[in-house]
Each structure stands twice: as structure tokens, then as C-alpha cells.
Coordinates of N, CA and C in Angstrom, one line a residue:
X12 N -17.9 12.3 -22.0 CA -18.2 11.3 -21.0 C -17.6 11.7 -19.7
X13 N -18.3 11.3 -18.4 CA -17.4 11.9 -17.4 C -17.1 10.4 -17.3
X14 N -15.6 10.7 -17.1 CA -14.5 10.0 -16.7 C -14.1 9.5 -15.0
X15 N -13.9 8.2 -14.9 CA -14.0 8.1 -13.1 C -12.8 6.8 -13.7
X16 N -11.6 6.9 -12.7 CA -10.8 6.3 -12.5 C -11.1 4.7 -11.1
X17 N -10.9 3.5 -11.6 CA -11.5 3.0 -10.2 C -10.1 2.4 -10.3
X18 N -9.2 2.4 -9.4 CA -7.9 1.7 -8.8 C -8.4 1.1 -7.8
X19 N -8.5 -0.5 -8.2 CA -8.7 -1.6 -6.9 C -8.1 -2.8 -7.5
X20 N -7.5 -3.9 -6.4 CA -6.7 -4.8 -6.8 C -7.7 -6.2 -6.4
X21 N -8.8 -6.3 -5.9 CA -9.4 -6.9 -5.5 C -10.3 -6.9 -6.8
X22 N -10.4 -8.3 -8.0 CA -11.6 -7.5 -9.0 C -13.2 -7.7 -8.6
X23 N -13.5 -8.3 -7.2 CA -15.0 -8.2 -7.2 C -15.5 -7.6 -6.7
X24 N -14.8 -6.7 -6.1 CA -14.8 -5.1 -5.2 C -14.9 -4.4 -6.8
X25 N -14.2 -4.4 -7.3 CA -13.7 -3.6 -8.5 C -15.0 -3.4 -9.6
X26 N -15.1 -4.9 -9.4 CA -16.3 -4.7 -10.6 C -17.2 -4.0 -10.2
X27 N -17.9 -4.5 -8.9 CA -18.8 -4.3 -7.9 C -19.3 -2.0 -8.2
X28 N -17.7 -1.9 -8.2 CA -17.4 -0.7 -7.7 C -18.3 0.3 -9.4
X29 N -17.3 -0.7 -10.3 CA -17.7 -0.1 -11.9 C -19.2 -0.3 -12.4
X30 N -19.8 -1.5 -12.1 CA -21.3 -1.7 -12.0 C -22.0 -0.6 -11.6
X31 N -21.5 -0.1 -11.0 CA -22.8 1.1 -9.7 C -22.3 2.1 -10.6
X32 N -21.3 2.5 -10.9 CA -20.9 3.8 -11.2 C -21.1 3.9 -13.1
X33 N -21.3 2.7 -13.5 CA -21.6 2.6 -15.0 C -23.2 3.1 -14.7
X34 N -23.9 2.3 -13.8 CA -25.5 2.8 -13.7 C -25.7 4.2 -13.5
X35 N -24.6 4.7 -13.2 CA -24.6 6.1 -13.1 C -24.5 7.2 -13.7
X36 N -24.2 6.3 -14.7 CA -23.6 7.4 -16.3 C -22.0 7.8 -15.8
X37 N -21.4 7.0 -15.3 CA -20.1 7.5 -15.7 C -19.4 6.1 -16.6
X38 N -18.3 6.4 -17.3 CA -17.6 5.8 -17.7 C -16.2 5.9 -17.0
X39 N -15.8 4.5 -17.2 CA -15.0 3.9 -15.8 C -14.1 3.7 -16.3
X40 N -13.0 3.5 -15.9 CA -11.7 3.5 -16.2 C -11.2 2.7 -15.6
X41 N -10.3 1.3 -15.8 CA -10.1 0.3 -14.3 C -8.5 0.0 -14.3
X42 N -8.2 -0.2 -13.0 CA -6.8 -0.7 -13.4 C -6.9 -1.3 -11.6
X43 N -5.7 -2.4 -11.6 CA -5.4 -3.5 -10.7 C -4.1 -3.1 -9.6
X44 N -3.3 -2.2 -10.1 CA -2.3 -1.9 -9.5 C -2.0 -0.2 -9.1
X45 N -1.3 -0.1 -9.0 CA -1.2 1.3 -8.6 C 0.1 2.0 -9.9
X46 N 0.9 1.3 -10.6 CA 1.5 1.2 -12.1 C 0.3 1.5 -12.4
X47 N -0.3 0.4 -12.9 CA -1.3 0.5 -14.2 C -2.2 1.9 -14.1
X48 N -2.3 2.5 -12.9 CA -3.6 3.6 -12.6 C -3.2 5.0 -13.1
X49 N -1.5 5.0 -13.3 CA -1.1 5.8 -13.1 C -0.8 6.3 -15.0
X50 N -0.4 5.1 -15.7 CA -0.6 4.7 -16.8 C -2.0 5.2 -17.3
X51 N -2.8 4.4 -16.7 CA -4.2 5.3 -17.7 C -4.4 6.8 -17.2
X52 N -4.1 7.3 -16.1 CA -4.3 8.9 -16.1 C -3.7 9.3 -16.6
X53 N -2.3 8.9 -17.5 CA -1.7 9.4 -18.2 C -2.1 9.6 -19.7
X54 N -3.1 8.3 -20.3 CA -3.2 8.0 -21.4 C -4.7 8.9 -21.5
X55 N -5.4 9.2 -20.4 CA -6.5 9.8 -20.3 C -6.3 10.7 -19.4
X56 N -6.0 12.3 -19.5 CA -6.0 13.1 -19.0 C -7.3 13.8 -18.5
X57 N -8.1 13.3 -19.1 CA -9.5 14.0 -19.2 C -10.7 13.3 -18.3
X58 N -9.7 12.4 -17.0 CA -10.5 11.8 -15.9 C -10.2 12.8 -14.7
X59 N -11.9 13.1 -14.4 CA -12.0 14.2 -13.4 C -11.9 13.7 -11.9
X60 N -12.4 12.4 -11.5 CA -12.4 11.6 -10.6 C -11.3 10.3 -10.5
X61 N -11.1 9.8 -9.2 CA -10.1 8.8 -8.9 C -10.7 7.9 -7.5
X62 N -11.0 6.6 -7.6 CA -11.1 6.1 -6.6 C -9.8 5.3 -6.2
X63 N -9.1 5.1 -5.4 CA -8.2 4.8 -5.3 C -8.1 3.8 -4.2
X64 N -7.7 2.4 -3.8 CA -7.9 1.8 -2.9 C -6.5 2.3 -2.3
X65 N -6.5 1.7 -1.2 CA -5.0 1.9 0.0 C -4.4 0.7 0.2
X66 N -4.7 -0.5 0.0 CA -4.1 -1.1 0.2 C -3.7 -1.9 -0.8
X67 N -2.5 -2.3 -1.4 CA -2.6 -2.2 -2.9 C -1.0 -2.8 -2.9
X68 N -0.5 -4.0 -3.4 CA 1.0 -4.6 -4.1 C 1.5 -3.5 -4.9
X69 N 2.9 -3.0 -4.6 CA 4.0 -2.2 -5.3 C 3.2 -0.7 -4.8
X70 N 3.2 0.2 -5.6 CA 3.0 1.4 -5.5 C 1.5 1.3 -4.7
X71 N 1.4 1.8 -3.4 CA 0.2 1.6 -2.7 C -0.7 2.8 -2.8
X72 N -2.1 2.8 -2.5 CA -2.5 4.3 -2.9 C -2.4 5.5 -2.9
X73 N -1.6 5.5 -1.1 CA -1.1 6.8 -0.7 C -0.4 7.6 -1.6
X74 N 0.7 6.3 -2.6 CA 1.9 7.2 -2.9 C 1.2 7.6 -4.6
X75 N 0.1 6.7 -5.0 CA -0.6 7.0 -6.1 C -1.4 8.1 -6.0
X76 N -2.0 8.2 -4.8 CA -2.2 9.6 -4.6 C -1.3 11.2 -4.9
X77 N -0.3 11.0 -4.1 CA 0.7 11.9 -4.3 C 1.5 12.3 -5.6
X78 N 1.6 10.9 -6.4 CA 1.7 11.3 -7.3 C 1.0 11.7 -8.7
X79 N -0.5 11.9 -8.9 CA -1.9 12.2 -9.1 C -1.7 13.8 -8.3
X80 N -1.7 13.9 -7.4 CA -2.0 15.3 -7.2 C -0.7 16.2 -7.2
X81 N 0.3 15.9 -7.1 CA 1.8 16.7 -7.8 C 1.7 17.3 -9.7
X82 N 0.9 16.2 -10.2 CA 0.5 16.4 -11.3 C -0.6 17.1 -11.9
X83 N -1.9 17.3 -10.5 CA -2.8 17.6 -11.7 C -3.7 18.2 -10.0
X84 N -3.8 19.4 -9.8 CA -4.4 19.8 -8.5 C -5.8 19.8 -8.9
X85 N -6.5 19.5 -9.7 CA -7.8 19.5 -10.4 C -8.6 18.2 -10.0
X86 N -8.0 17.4 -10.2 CA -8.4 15.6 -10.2 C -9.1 15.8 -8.6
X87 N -10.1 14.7 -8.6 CA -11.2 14.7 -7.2 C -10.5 13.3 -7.0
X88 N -10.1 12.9 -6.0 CA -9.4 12.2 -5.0 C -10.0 11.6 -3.7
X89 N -10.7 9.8 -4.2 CA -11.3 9.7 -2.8 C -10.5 8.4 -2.7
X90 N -10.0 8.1 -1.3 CA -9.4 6.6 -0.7 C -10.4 5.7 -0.8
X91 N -10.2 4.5 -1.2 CA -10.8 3.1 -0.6 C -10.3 2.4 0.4
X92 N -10.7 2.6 1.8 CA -10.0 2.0 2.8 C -10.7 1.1 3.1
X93 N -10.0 -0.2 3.8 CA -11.2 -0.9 5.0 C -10.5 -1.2 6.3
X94 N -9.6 -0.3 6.0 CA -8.8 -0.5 7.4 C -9.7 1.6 8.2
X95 N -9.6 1.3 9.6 CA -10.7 2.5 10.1 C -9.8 2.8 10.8
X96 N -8.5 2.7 11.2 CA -7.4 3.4 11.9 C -7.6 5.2 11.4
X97 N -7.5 5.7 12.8 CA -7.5 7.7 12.3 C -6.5 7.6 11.4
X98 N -5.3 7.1 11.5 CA -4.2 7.6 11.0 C -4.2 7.4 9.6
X99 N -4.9 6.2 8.9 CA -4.7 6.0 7.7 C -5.8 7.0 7.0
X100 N -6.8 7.7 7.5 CA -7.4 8.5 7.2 C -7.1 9.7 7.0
X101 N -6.4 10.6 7.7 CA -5.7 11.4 7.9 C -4.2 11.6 6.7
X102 N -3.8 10.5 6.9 CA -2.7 10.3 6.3 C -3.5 10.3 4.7
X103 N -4.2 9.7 4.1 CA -4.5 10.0 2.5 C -5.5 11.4 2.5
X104 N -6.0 12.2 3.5 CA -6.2 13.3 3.0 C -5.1 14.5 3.4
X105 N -3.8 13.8 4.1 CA -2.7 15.0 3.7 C -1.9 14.7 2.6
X106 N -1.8 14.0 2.4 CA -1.4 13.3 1.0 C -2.2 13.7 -0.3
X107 N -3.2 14.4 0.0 CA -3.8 14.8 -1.1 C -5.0 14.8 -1.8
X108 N -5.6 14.0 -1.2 CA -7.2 13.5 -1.3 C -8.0 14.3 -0.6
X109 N -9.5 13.8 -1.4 CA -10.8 14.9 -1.4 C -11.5 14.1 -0.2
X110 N -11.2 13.5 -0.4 CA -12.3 11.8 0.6 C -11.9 11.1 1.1
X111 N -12.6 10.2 1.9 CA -12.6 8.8 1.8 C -14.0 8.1 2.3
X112 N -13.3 6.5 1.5 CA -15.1 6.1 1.6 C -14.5 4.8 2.7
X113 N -14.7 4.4 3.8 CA -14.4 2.9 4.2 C -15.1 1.6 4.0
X114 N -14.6 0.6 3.1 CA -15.2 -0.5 3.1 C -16.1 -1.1 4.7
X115 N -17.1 -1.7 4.5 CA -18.0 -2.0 3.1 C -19.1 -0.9 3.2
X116 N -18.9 -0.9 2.1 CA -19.7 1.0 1.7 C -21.0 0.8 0.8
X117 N -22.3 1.0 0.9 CA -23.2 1.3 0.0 C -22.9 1.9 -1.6
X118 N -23.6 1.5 -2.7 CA -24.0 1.3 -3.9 C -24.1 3.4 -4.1
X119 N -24.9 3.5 -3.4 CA -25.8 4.7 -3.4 C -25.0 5.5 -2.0
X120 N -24.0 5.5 -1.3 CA -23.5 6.4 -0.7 C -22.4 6.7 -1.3
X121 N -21.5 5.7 -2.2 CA -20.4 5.9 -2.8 C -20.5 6.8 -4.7
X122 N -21.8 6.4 -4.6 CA -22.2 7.3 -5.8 C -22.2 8.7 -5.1
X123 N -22.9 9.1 -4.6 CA -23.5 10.3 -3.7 C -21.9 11.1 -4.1
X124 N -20.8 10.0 -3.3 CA -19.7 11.0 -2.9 C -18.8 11.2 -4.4
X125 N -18.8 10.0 -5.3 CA -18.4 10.7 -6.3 C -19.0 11.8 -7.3
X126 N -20.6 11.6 -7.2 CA -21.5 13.5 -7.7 C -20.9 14.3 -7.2
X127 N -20.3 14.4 -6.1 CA -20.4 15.8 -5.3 C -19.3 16.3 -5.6
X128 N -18.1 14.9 -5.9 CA -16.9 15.3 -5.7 C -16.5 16.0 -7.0
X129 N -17.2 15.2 -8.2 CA -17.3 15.5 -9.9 C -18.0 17.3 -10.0
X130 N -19.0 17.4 -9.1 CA -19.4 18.4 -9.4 C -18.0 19.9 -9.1
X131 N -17.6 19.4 -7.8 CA -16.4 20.0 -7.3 C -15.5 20.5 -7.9
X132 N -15.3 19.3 -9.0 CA -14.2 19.3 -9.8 C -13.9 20.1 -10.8
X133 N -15.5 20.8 -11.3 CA -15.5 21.5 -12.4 C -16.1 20.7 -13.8
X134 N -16.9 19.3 -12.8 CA -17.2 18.4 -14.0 C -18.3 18.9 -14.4
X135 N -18.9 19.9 -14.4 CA -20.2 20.7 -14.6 C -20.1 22.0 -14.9
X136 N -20.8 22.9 -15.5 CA -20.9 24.0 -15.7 C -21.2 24.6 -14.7
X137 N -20.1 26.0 -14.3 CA -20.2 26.8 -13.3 C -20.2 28.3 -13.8
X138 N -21.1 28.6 -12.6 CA -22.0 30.3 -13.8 C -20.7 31.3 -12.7
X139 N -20.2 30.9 -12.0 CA -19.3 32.1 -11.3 C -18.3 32.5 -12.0
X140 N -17.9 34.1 -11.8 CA -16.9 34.3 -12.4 C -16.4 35.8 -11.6
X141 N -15.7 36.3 -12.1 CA -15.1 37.7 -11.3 C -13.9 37.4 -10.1
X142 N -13.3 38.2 -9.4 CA -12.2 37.9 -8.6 C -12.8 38.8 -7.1
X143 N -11.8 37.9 -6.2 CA -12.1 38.3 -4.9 C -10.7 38.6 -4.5
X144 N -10.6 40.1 -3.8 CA -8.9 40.1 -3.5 C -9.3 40.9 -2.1
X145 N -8.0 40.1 -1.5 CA -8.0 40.8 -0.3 C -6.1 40.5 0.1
X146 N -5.8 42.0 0.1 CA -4.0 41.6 0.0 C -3.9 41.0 1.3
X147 N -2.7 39.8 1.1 CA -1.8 39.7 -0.3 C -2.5 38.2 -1.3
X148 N -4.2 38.4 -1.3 CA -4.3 37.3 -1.8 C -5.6 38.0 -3.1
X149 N -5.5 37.2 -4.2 CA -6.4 37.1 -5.1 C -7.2 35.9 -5.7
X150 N -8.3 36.0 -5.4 CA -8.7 34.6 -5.8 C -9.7 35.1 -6.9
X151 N -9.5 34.3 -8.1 CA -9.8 34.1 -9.1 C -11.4 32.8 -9.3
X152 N -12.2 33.7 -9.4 CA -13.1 32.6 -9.3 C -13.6 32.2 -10.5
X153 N -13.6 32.7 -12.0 CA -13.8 32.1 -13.2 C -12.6 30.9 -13.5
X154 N -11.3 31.1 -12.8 CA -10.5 30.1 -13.3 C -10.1 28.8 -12.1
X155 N -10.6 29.7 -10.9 CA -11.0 28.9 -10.1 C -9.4 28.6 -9.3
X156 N -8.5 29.5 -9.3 CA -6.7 29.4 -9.1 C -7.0 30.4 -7.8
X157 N -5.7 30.6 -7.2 CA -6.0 31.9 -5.9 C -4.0 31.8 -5.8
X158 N -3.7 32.9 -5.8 CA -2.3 33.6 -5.4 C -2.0 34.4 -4.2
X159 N -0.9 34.5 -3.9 CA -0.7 35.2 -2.9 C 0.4 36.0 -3.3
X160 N 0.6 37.6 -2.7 CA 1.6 38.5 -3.6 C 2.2 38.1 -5.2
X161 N 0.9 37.8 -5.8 CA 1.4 37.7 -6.9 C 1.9 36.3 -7.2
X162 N 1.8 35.4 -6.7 CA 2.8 33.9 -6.8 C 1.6 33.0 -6.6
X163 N 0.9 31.8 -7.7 CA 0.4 31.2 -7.7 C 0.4 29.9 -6.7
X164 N -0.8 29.8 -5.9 CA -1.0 28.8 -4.7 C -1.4 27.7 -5.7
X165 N -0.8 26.2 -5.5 CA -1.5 25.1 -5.9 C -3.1 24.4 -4.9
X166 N -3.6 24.2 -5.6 CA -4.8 23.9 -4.8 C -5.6 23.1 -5.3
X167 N -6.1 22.0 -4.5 CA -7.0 21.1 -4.9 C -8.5 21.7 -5.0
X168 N -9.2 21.3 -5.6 CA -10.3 21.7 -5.9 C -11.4 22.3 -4.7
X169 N -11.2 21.1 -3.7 CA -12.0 21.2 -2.3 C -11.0 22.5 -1.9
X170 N -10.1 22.4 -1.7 CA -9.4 23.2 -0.7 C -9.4 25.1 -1.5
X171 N -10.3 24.9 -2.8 CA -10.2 26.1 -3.5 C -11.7 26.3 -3.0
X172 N -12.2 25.1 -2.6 CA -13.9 25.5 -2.1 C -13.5 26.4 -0.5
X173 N -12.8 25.5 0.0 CA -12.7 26.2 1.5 C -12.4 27.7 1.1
X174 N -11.0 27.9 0.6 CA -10.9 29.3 0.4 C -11.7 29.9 0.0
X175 N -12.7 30.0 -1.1 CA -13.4 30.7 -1.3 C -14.7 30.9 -0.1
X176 N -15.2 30.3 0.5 CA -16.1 30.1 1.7 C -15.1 31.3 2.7
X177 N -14.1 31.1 2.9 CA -13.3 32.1 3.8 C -13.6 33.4 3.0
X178 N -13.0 33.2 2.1 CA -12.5 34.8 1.4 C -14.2 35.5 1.6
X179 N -15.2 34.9 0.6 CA -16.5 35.6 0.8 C -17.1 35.9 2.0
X180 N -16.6 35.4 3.3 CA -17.0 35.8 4.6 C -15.6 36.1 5.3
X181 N -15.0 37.3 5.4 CA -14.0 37.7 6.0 C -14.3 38.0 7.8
X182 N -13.6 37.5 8.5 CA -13.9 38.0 9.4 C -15.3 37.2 10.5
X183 N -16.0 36.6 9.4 CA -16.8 35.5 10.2 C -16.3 34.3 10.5
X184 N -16.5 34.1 12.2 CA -16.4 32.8 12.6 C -17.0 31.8 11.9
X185 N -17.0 30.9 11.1 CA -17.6 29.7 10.6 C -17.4 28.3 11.4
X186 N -18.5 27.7 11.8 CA -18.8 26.5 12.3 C -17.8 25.2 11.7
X187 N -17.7 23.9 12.0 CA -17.3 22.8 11.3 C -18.4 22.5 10.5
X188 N -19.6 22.8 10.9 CA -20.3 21.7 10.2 C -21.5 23.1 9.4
X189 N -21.0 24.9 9.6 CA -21.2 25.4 8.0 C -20.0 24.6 7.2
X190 N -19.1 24.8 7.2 CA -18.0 24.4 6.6 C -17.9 23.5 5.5
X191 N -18.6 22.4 6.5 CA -19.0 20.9 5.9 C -20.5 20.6 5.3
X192 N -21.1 21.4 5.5 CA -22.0 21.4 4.5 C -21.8 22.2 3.5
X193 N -21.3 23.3 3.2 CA -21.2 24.3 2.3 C -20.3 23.6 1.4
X194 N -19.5 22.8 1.7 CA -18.2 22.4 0.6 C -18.8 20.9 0.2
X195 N -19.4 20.6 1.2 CA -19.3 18.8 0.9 C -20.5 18.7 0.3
X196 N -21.3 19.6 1.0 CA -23.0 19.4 0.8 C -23.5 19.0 2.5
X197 N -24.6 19.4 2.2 CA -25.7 18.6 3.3 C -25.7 17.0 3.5
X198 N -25.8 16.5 2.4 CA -25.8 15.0 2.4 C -24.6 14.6 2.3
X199 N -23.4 15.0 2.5 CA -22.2 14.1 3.1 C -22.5 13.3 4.5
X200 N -21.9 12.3 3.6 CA -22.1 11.2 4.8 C -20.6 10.8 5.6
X201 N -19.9 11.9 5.9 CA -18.5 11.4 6.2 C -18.7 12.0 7.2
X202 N -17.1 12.3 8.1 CA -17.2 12.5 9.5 C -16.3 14.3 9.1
X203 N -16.9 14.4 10.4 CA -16.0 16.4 10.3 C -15.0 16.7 10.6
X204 N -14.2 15.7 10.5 CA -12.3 15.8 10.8 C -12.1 16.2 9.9
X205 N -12.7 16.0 8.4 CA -12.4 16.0 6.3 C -12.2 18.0 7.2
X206 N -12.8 18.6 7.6 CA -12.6 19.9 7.8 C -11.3 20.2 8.1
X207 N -10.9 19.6 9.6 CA -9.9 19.8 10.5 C -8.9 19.8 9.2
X208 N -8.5 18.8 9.1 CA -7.4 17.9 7.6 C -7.0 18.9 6.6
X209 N -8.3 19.2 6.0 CA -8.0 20.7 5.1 C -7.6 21.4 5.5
X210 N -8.0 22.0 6.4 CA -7.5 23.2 7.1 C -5.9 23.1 7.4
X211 N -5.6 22.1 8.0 CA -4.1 22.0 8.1 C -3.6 22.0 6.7
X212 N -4.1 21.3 5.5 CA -3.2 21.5 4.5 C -3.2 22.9 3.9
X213 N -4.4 23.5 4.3 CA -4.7 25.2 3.4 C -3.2 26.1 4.5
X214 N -3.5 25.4 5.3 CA -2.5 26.7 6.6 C -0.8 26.6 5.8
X215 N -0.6 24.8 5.4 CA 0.9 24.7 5.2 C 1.0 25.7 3.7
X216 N -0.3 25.5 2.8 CA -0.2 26.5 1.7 C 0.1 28.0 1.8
X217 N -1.2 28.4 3.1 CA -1.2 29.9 2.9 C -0.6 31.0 3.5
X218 N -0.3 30.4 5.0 CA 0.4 31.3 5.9 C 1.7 31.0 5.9
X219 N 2.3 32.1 6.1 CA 3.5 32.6 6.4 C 4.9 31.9 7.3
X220 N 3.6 31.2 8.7 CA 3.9 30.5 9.1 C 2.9 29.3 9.9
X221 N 3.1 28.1 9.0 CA 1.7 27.4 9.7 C 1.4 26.9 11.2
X222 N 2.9 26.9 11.8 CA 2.7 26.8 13.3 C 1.8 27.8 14.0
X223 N 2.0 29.1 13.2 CA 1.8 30.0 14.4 C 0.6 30.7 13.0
X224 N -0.7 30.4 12.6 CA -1.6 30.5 11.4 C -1.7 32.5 12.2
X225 N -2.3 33.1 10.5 CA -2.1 34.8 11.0 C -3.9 35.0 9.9
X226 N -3.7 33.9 8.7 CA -5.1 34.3 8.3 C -5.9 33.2 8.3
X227 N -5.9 31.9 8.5 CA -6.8 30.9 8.8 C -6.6 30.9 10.2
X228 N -7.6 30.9 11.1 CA -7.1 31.4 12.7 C -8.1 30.3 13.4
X229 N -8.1 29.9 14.3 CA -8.7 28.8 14.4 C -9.8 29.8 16.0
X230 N -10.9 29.1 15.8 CA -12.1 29.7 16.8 C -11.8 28.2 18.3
X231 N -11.7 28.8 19.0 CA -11.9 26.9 19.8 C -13.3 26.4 20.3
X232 N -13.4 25.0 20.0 CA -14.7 24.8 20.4 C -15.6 25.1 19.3
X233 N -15.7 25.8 18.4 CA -16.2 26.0 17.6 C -15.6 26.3 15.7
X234 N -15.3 26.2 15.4 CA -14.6 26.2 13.9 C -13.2 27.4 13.3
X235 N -13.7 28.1 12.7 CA -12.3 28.6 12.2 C -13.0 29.9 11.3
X236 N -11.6 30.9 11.3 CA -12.3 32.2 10.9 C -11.1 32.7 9.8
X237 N -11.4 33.3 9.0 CA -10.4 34.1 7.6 C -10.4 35.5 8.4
X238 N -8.9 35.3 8.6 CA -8.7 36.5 10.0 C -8.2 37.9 9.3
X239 N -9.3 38.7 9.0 CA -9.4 40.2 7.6 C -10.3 40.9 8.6

């Protein structure tokens, strides 16, 4: 079964949320708090997806986030916000998240983003396999991991899509919006900051030094280049 976590403390949001996503063929997982969510991804390891709301009594999503992806850099990670401030957007995808969706959100857009995100995740059969190395990095595309001199990078699933989109075009300038279609899809319906966001979190992973980036290099005005 594919497995989808829905953390919301509101239950007619909640149900609302599991309704759509049961018609979907996933099997749903629910919990009210940010305790209890953390509890069943414990008791079910084998949930590929997480909807997570943000605003949330005791442990709030941010930090359920953080703690979700310290544990398991695989898990697909989308916020439920209905607050539209930049900062709280920003703030749950440096924290660790794949998405976010802002309330009040369509039936059929919120599905859309958890497909894409599941597919991401490895919730599907993927025919790639073989390694891409370019020192001091190796990226491993049957296991889907990437190192640098030898010492294993943790990486979220998205941010193992960006790298690989770099590594297989060395040296090309890439757009925001190749970027964002190539990773998210065409039919992402989000905004192209989800780019900018990654990118800062791939820089604090990969470079040496992320103030001053030497292989994520930034193009201005136009997107970002794997500097080989």
C-alpha cells in the first residue's frame, strides 16, 4: 500500500484531507498532534509521504519536520499552511521539506502534489541505475545517495533530483523554471522560490564554503549552473 501520513489538528480539514487521498488509492495514516505523528512514523516506517500542518498545539510542524527528516532523508515532506507570510514558507522548506501546499487548497491540486512527490520518493519503480562521478563527488544513481571525497552527503530526495539534473549537465546554465519543471514536473502548481530554497540547502550540504558557493554557482537573472 502506499502509505501517506496526514498530521492535522483541525479534524474536518483532516478528514477532508484523507477522503481525497483514500480516492486516490493511498492509505492514510492520521494523527492530531505533532506527538502522535511522530509515533506512527515510528510504528510505520514504510510511510513514503507526510502532510504536515504548521500550525499545530505542542510540537508544531516545523519541529515535526526536523525531526522526520534527521531520521529518514527519504520521507516526501509537504507543509500545510494557511498562513502566506514568505517567511513561514521558507522556513519549512529549510527545515526540511519537499513542499508546501497553502490552505484552502483543491481536492485535485493537493493530490497532483502528493503523486509527484511519492513518485520522487522512490514510491515507484525506477529503471536508472549506474554512477555519475565528477571529483570530489559521486553520485550513485541506482541507490540514489551522492558523496563527496568519499564521505556520504545526506539528502532529501528532491534535493538528490536537483543534483542529479546538475551533475548530468555540467557546466550548463540551467533556468528556474528548467529546474522546476524537471524536478517538480510541468504541472507543479507552486511558486519558483521551492528552487531558490533548495539550492541554498544543496550549497550548506555541498560546498566547501556556502557563502562564497565554488560548484553550485549562481547565473544572475537567470538560474544556476554545476560549475565543472
Amino acid at each position: 500500500m502506499r502509505k501517506v501520513l496526514v498530521l492535522e489538528d483541525e479534524d474536518n480539514i483532516r478528514s477532508f484531507v484523507v477522503i481525497n487521498l483514500k480516492r486516490a488509492g493511498y492509505d492514510t495514516l492520521e494523527a492530531s498532534s505533532g506527538e502522535e505523528a511522530l509515533e506512527v512514523v515510528r510504528r510505520n516506517p514504510d510511510i513514503r509521504v507526510a502532510l504536515l500542518d504548521v500550525m499545530l498545539p505542542g510540537i508544531d510542524g516545523f519541529e515535526v519536520c526536523r525531526r522526520l527528516r534527521a531520521d529518514n532523508a527519504k520521507i516526501g515532506i509537504i507543509m500545510l499552511t494557511a498562513r502566506t507570510q514568505e517567511m513561514d514558507k521558507v522556513t519549512g522548506l529549510m527545515t526540511g521539506a519537499d513542499d508546501y501546499v497553502t490552505k484552502p487548497f483543491s481536492p485535485a491540486e493537493l493530490t497532483a502534489r502528493v503523486d509527484a512527490l511519492y513518485r520522487r520518493t522512490g514510491g515507484e519503480p525506477m529503471m536508472d541505475n549506474g554512477e555519475i562521478r565528477q571529483d570530489p563527488f559521486l553520485l550513485n544513481t541506482r541507490n540514489r545517495t551522492l558523496e563527496k571525497a568519499g564521505r556520504r552527503i545526506k539528502l532529501t530526495q528532491v534535493e538528490y533530483s536537483v543534483m542529479k539534473l546538475f551533475m548530468e549537465n555540467p557546466g550548463k546554465a540551467l533556468s528556474r523554471d528548467e529546474i522546476l519543471e524537471a524536478v517538480w514536473g510541468r504541472d507543479y502548481l507552486g511558486e519558483v522560490k521551492i528552487v531558490d530554497v533548495n539550492i541554498r540547502r544543496l550549497r550548506l550540504k555541498v560546498e566547501d564554503d556556502p557563502t562564497n558557493p565554488t560548484y553550485i554557482t549562481t547565473v544572475w537573472g537567470y538560474g544556476y549552473k554545476w560549475g565543472f
